[in-house]
Short mmCIF file of C-alpha atoms in Angstrom, two decimals:
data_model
loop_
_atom_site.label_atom_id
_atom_site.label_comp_id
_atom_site.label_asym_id
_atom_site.label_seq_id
_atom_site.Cartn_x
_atom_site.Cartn_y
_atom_site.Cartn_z
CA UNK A 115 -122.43 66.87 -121.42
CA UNK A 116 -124.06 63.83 -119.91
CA UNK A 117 -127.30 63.01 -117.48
CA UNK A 118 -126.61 62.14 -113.67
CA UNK A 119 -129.36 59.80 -112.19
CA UNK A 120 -131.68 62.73 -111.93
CA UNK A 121 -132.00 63.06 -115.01
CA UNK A 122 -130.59 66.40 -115.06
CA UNK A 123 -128.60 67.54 -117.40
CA UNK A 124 -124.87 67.55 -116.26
CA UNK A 125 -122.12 69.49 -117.39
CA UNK A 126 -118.75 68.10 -118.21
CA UNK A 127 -115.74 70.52 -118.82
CA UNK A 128 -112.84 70.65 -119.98
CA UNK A 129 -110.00 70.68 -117.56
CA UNK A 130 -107.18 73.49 -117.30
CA UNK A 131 -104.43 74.29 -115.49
CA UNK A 132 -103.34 77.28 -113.99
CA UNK A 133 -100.25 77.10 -116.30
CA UNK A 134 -101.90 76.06 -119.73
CA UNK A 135 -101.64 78.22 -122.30
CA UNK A 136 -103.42 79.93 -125.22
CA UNK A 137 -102.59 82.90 -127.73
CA UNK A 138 -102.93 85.99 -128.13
CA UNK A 139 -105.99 85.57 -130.57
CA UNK A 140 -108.15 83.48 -127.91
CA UNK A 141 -107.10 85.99 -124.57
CA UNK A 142 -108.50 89.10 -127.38
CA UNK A 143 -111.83 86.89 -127.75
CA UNK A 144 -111.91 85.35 -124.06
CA UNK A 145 -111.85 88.57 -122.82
CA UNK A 146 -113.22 90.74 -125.47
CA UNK A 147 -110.56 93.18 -125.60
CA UNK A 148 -108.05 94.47 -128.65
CA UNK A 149 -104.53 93.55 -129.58
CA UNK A 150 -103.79 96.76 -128.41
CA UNK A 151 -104.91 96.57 -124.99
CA UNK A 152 -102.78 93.28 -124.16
CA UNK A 153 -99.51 94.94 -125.74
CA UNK A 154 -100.12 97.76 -123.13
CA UNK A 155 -101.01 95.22 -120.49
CA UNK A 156 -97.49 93.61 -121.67
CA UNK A 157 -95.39 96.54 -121.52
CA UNK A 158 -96.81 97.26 -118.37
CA UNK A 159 -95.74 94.13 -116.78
CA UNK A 160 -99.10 93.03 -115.71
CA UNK A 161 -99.06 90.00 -118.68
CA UNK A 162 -95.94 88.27 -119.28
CA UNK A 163 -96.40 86.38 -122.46
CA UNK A 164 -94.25 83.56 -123.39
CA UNK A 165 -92.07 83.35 -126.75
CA UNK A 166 -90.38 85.91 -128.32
CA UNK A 167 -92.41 87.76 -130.52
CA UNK A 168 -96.10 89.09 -130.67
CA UNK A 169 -96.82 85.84 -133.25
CA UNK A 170 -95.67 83.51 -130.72
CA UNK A 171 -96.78 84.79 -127.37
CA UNK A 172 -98.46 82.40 -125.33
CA UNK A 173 -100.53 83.28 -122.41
CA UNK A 174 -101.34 81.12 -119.06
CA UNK A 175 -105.22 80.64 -118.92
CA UNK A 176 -104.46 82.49 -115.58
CA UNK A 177 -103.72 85.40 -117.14
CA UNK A 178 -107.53 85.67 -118.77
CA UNK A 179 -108.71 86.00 -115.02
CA UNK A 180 -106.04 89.06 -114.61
CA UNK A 181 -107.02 90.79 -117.68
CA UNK A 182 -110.73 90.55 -116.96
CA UNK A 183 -109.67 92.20 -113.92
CA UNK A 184 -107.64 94.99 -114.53
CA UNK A 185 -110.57 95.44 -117.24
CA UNK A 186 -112.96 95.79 -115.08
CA UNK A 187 -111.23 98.45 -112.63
CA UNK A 188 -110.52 100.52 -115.42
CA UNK A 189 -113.79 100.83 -116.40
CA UNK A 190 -115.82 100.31 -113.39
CA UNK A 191 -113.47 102.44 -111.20
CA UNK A 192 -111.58 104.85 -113.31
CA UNK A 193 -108.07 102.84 -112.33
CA UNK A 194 -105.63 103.81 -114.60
CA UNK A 195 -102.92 101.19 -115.63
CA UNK A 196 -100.31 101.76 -113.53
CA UNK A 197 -102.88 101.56 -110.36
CA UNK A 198 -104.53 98.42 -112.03
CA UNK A 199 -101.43 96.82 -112.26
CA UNK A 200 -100.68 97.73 -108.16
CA UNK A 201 -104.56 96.57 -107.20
CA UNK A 202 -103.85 93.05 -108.94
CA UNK A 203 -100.34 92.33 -107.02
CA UNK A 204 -101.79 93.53 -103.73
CA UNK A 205 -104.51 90.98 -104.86
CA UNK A 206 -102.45 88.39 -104.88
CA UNK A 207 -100.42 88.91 -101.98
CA UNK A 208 -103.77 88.56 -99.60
CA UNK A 209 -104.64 85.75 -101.44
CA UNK A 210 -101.54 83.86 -100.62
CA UNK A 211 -101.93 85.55 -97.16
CA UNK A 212 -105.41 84.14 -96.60
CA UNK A 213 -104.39 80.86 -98.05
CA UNK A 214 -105.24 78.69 -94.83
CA UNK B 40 -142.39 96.08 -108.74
CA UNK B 41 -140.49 97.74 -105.97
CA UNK B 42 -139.86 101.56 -105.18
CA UNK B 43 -135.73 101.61 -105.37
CA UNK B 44 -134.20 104.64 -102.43
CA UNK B 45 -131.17 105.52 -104.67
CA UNK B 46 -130.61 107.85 -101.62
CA UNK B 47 -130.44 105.30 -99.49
CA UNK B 48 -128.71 103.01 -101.45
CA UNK B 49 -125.73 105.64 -101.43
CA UNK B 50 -126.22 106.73 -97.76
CA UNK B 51 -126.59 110.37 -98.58
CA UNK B 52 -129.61 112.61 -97.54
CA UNK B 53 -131.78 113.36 -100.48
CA UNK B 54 -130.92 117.25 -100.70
CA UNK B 55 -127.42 116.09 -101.08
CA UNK B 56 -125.19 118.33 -103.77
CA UNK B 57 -123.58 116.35 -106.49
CA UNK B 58 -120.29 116.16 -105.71
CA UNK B 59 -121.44 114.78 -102.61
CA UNK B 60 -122.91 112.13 -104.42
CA UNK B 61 -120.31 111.83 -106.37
CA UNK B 62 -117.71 111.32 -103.62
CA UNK B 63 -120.30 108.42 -102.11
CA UNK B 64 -120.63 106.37 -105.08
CA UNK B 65 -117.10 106.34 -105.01
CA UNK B 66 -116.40 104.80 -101.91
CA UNK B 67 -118.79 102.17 -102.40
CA UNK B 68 -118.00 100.86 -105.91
CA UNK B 69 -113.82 100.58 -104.43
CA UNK B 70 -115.66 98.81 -101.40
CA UNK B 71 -118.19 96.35 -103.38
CA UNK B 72 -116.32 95.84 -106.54
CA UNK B 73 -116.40 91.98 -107.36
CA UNK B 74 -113.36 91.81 -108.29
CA UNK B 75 -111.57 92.95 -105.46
CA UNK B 76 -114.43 92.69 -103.12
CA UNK B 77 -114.49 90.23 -99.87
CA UNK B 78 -118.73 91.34 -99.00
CA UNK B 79 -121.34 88.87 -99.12
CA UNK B 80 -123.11 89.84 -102.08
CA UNK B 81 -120.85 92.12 -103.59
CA UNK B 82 -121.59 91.78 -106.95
CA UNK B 83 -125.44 92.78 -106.27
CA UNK B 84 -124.47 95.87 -104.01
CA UNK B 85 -122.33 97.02 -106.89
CA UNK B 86 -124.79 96.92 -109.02
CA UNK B 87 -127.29 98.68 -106.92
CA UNK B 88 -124.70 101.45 -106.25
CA UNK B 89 -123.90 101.48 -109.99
CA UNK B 90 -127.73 102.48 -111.21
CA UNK B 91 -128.53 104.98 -108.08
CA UNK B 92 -125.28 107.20 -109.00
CA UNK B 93 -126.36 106.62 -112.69
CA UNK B 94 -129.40 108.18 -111.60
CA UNK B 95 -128.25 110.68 -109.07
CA UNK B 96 -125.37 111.77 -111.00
CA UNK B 97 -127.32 113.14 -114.07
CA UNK B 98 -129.17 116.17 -112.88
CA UNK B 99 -132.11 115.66 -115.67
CA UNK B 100 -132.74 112.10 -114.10
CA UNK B 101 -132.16 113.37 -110.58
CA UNK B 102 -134.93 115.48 -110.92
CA UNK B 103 -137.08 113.57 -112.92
CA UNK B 104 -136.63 110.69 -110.33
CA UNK B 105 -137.44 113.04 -107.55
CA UNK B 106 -140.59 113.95 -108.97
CA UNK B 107 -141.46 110.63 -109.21
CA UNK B 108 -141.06 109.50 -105.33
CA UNK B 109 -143.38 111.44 -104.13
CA UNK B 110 -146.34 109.61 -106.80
CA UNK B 111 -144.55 106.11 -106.42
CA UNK B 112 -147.65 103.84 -106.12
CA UNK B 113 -145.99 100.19 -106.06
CA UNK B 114 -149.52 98.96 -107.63
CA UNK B 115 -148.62 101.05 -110.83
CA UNK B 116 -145.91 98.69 -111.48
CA UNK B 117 -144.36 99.48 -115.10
CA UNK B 118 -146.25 102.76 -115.93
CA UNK B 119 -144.85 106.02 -114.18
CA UNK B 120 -147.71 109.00 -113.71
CA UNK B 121 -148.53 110.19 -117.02
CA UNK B 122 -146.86 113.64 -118.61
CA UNK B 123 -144.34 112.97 -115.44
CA UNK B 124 -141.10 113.15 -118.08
CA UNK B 125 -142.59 115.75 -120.41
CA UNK B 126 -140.13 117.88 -120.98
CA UNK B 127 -137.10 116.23 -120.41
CA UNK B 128 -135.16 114.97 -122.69
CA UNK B 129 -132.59 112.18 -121.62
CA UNK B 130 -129.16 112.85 -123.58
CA UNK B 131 -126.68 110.67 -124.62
CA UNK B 132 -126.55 106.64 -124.29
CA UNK B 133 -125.43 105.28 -120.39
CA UNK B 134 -121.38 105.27 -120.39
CA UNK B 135 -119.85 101.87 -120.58
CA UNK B 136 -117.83 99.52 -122.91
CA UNK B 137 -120.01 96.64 -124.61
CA UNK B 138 -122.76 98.44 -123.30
CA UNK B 139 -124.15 95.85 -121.33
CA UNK B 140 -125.53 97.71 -118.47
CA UNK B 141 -127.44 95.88 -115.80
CA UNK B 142 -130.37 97.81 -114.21
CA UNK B 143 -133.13 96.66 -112.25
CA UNK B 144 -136.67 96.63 -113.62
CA UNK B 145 -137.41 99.60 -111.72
CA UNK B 146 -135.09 101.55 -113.83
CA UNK B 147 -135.64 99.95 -117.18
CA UNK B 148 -139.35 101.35 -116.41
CA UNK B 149 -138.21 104.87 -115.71
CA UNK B 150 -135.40 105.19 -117.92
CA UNK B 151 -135.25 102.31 -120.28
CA UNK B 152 -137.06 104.49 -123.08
CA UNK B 153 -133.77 106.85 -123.34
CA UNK B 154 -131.84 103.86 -125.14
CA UNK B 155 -134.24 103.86 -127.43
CA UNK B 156 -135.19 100.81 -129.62
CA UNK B 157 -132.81 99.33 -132.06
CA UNK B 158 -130.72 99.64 -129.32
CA UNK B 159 -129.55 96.22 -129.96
CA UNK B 160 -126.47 95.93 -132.65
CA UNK B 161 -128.55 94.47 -135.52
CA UNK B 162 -125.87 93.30 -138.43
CA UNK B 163 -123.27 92.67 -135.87
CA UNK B 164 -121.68 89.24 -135.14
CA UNK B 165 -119.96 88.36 -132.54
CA UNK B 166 -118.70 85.18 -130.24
CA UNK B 167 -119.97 85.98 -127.14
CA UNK B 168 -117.58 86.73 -124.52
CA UNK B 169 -116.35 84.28 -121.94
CA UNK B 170 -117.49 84.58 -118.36
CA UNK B 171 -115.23 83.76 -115.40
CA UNK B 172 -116.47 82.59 -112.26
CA UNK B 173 -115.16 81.24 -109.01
CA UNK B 174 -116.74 77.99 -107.95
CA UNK B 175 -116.62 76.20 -104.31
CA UNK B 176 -116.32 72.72 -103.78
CA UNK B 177 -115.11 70.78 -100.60
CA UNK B 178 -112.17 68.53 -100.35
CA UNK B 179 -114.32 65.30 -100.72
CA UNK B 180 -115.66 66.56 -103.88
CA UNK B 181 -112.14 65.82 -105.46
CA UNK B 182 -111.73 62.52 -103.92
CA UNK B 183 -114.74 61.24 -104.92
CA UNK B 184 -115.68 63.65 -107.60
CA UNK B 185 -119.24 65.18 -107.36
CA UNK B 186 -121.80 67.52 -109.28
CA UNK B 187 -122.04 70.52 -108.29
CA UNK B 188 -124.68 73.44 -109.04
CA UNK B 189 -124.10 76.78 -109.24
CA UNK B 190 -126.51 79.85 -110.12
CA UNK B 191 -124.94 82.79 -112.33
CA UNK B 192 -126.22 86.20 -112.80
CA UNK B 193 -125.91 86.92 -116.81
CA UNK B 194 -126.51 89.95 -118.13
CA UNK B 195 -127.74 89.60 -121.58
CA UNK B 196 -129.03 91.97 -124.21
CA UNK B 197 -132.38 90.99 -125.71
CA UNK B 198 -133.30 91.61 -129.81
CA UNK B 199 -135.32 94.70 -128.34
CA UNK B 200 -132.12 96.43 -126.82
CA UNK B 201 -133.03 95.81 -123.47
CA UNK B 202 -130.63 94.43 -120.90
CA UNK B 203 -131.93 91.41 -118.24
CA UNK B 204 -130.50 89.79 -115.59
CA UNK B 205 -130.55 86.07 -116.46
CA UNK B 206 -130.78 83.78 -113.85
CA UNK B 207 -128.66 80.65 -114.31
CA UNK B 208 -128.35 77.21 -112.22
CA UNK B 209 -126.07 74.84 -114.50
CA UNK B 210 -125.39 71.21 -112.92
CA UNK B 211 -121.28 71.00 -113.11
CA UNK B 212 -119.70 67.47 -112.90
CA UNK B 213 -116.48 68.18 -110.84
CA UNK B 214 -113.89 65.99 -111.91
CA UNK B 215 -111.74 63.20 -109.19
CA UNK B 216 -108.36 64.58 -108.25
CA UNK B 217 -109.42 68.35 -109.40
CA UNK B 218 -107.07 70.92 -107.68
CA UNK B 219 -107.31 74.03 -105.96
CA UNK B 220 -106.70 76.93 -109.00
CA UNK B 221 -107.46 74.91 -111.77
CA UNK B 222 -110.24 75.86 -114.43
CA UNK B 223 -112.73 73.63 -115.76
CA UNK B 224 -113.94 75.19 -119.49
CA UNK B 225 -117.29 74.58 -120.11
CA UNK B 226 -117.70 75.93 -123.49
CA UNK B 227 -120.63 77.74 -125.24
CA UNK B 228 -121.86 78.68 -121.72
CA UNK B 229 -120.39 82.22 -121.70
CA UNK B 230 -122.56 85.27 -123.29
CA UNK B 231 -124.30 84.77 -125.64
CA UNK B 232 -122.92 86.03 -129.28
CA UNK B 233 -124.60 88.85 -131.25
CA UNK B 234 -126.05 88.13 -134.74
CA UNK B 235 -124.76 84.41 -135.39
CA UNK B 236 -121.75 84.76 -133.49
CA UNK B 237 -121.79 81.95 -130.97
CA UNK B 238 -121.94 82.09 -127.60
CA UNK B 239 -118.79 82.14 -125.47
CA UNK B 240 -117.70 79.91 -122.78
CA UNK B 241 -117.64 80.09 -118.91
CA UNK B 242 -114.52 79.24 -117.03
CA UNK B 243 -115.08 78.26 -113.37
CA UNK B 244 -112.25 78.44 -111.38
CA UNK B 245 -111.88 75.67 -108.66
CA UNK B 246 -111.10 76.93 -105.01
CA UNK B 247 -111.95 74.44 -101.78
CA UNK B 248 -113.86 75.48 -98.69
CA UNK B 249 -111.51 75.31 -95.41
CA UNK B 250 -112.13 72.67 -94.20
CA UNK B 251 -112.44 72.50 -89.81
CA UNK B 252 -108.79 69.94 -89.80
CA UNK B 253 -107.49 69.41 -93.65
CA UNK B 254 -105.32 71.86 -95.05
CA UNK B 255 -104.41 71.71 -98.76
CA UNK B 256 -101.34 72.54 -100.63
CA UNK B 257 -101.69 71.76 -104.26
CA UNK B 258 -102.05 67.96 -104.54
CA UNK B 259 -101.14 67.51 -100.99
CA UNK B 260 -103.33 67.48 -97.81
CA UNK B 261 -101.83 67.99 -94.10
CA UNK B 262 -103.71 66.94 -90.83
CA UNK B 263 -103.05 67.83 -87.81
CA UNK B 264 -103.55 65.21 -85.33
CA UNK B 265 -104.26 65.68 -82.01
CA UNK B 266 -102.10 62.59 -79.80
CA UNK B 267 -101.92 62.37 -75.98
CA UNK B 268 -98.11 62.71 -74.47
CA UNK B 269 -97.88 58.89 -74.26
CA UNK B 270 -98.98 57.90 -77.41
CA UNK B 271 -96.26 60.27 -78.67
CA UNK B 272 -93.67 58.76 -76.50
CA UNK B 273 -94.57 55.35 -76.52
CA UNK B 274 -95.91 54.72 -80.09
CA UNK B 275 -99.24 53.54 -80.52
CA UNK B 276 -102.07 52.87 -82.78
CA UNK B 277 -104.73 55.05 -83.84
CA UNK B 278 -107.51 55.63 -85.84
CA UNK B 279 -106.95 58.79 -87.98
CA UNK B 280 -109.67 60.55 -90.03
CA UNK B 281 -108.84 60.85 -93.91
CA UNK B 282 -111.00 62.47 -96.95
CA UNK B 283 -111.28 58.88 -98.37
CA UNK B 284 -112.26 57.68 -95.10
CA UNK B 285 -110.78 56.79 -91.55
CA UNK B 286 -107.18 54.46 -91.58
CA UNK B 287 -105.49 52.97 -89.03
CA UNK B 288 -101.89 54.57 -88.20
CA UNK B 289 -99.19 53.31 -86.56
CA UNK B 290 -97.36 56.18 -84.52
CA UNK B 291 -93.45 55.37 -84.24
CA UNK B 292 -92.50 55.85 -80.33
CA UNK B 293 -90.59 58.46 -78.78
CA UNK B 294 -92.41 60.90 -81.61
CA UNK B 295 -91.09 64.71 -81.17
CA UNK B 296 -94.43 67.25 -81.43
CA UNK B 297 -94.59 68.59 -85.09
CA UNK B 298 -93.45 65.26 -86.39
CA UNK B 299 -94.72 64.89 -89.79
CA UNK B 300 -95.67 61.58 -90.88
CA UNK B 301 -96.01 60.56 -94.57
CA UNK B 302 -99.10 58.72 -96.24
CA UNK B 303 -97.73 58.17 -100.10
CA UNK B 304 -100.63 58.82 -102.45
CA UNK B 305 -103.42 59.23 -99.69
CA UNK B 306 -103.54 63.46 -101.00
CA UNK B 307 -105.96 64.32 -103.58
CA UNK B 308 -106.31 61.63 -106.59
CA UNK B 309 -105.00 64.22 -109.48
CA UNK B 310 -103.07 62.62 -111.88
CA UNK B 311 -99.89 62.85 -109.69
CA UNK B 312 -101.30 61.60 -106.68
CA UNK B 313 -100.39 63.71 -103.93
CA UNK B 314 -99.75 62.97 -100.16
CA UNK B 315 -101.11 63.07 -97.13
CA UNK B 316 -98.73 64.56 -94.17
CA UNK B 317 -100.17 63.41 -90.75
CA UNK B 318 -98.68 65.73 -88.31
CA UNK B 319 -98.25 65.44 -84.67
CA UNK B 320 -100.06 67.55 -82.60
CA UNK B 321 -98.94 66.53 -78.53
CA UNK B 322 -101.95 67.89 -76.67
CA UNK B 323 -101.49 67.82 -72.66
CA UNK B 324 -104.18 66.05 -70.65
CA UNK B 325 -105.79 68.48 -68.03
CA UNK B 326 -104.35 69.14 -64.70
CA UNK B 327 -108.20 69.28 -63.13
CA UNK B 328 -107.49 66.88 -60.09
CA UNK B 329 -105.50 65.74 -57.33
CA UNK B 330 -104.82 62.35 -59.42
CA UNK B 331 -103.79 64.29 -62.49
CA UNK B 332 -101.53 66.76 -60.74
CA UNK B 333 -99.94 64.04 -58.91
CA UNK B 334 -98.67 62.12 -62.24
CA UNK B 335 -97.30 65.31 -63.62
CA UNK B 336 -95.48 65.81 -60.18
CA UNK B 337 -93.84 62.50 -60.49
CA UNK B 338 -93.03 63.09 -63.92
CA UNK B 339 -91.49 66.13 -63.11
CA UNK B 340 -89.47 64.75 -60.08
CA UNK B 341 -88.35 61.53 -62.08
CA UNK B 342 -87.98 62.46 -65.62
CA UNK B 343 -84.91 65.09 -66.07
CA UNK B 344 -86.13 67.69 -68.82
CA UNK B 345 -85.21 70.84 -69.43
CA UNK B 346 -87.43 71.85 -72.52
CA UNK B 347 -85.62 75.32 -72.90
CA UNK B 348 -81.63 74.09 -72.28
CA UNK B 349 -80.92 75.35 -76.07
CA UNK B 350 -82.10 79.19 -75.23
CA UNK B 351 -79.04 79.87 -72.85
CA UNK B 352 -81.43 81.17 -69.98
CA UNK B 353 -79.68 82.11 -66.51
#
């Protein structure tokens, strides 16, 4: 954190790529949600996790958006997986179609 | 404080039967939901559908809130008509996950007595969770780097068990040579954490405004540029707008339209510096006058071109 010339106080972040990762601990905190929920989200092909095993599964800090996401239309819309899972690639496609 | 229409917030006539109601809410939390929503204000709509079907949806509250429309005096502010909920008893807690429901003032008046108090988790710590948000910034921002400020929305649960909007403005120092998609942490600035958990961070993801000629791909920036038929043809010189500020470029002759021309390092300042692609753009000058027409006719007569001899036309 540091001061710009107004004297007010200016935030300084840390910055992440699209493709850094963290593990499966800090995506459970990040996004409040159990171990449980992100092997589901795994199995369903909606996360894919690097490394082998559960232990060593990374996760992009993209994925935390896409979580929060499929989250939120589950609970907020009564979107079951499979539907969440559709809703989030359709997503993406008009994002890369309104890419200008 | 303000009288809320639930009715009206839902589009449905006041008499309407519940499934009615039902089938309403519906269509507007798909249509406003933030996270797949392109409105203006989605997030606020969603929340205003959210507490009139919470409302509506419950017959005991229905009715209770119906009574109360008629008596709404806006000068009351936070005390309904006295004795207007005797009788009713509000069951169960509001559905939802962390519980972190975000109703107007309006409703907390009304209805914020059926969470009763200790509503808040007392004994229970927690980091708070992180918070993701989407922040603009324009193309010179990342040049130059800037500050930026942006106002949040926070829900937050008070020691009382009552939820609040909090209004944020934080003062963000956007970094030179940021990208499009890339996340700038700025931790402890999430929810806040219950009991002595701490508080959780926000991530704010970086996307540019379009901007009226740059485009962006990743580190790299294409222009179109606008050049008149000779300057194309003959080569010239010209002065050529650029995020860090106009250059002179030299354009080779006998350019084809769509040529793309290569400025090493002039994209955005990230730690691979990317590129900026110039590209032709041949744009005709008008055929208003006699004088104009008459150039183009002796360009026609003298130059042989036949634009289309790869299609195989009769």
């Amino acid at each position: 954190m540091s001061v710009d010339r107004n004297g007010d106080k200016l935030l300084v972040g840390q910055v992440l790529e699209e493709s850094d990762l963290v593990t499966l601990a800090d995506l459970c905190r990040s996004c409040t949600v159990e171990t449980q929920t992100v092997t589901t989200l795994v199995a369903e092909g909606i996360l894919d996790p690097m490394g082998g095993d559960v232990e060593h599964w990374r996760f992009t800090v993209g994925s935390l958006r896409r979580v929060k996401t499929v989250i939120h239309l589950q609970r907020d819309l009564g979107v079951n997986l499979a539907g969440a899972a559709l809703a989030l690639d359709l997503l993406d496609r008009i994002a890369e179609l309104e890419r200008p | 404080m303000d009288y809320k229409d639930y009715y009206k917030t839902l589009g449905v006539d006041p008499k309407a039967a519940q499934d009615e109601i039902k089938r309403a809410y519906r269509k507007l939390a798909r249509k406003y939901h933030p996270d797949v929503s392109k409105e203006t204000d989605a997030e606020q709509k969603f929340k205003d559908v959210g507490e009139a079907y919470e409302v509506l949806k419950d017959p005991e509250k229905r009715v209770a809130y119906d009574q109360l429309g008629s008596n709404w005096n806006a000068q009351q502010g936070s005390r309904p008509p006295p004795g207007w909920d005797a009788g009713f008893e509000f069951q169960g807690a509001p559905r939802g996950g962390a519980g972190q429901h975000d109703f107007s003032d309006f409703f907390e008046s009304l209805f914020g007595q059926a969470r009763g108090p200790g509503g808040g988790n007392r004994g229970f710590h927690m980091q708070g969770e992180d918070h993701h948000a989407k922040i603009l910034v324009d193309l010179e921002d990342s040049y130059h780097g800037a500050s930026r400020s942006i106002s949040l929305q926070m829900p937050e649960v008070t020691p009382d068990g009552h939820v609040v909007r909090r209004n944020r403005t934080l003062k963000v120092s956007i970094p030179k040579g940021i990208r499009q998609g890339q996340q700038i942490r700025l931790g402890g600035q999430g929810a806040r954490g219950q009991g002595s958990g701490k508080a959780g961070d926000l991530y704010l993801e970086i996307e540019f405004n379009p901007h009226r000629y740059y485009r962006v791909e990743g580190a790299d920036v294409y222009l179109e540029l606008p050049v008149a038929p000779w300057e194309a043809a003959l080569g010239a010189s010209v002065k050529v707008p650029t995020p860090s500020g106009a250059i002179g470029l030299k354009i080779p002759p006998n350019s084809k339209a769509g040529k793309k021309l290569r400025l090493k390092g002039r994209g955005i300042p990230a730690k691979t510096p990317g590129d900026l692609y110039v590209v032709l753009q041949v744009v005709l000058p008008p055929a208003d006058d006699e004088k104009s027409r008459e150039l183009y006719k002796r360009m026609q007569e003298e130059i042989p071109f036949d634009p289309r001899a790869s299609m195989e036309v009769a």
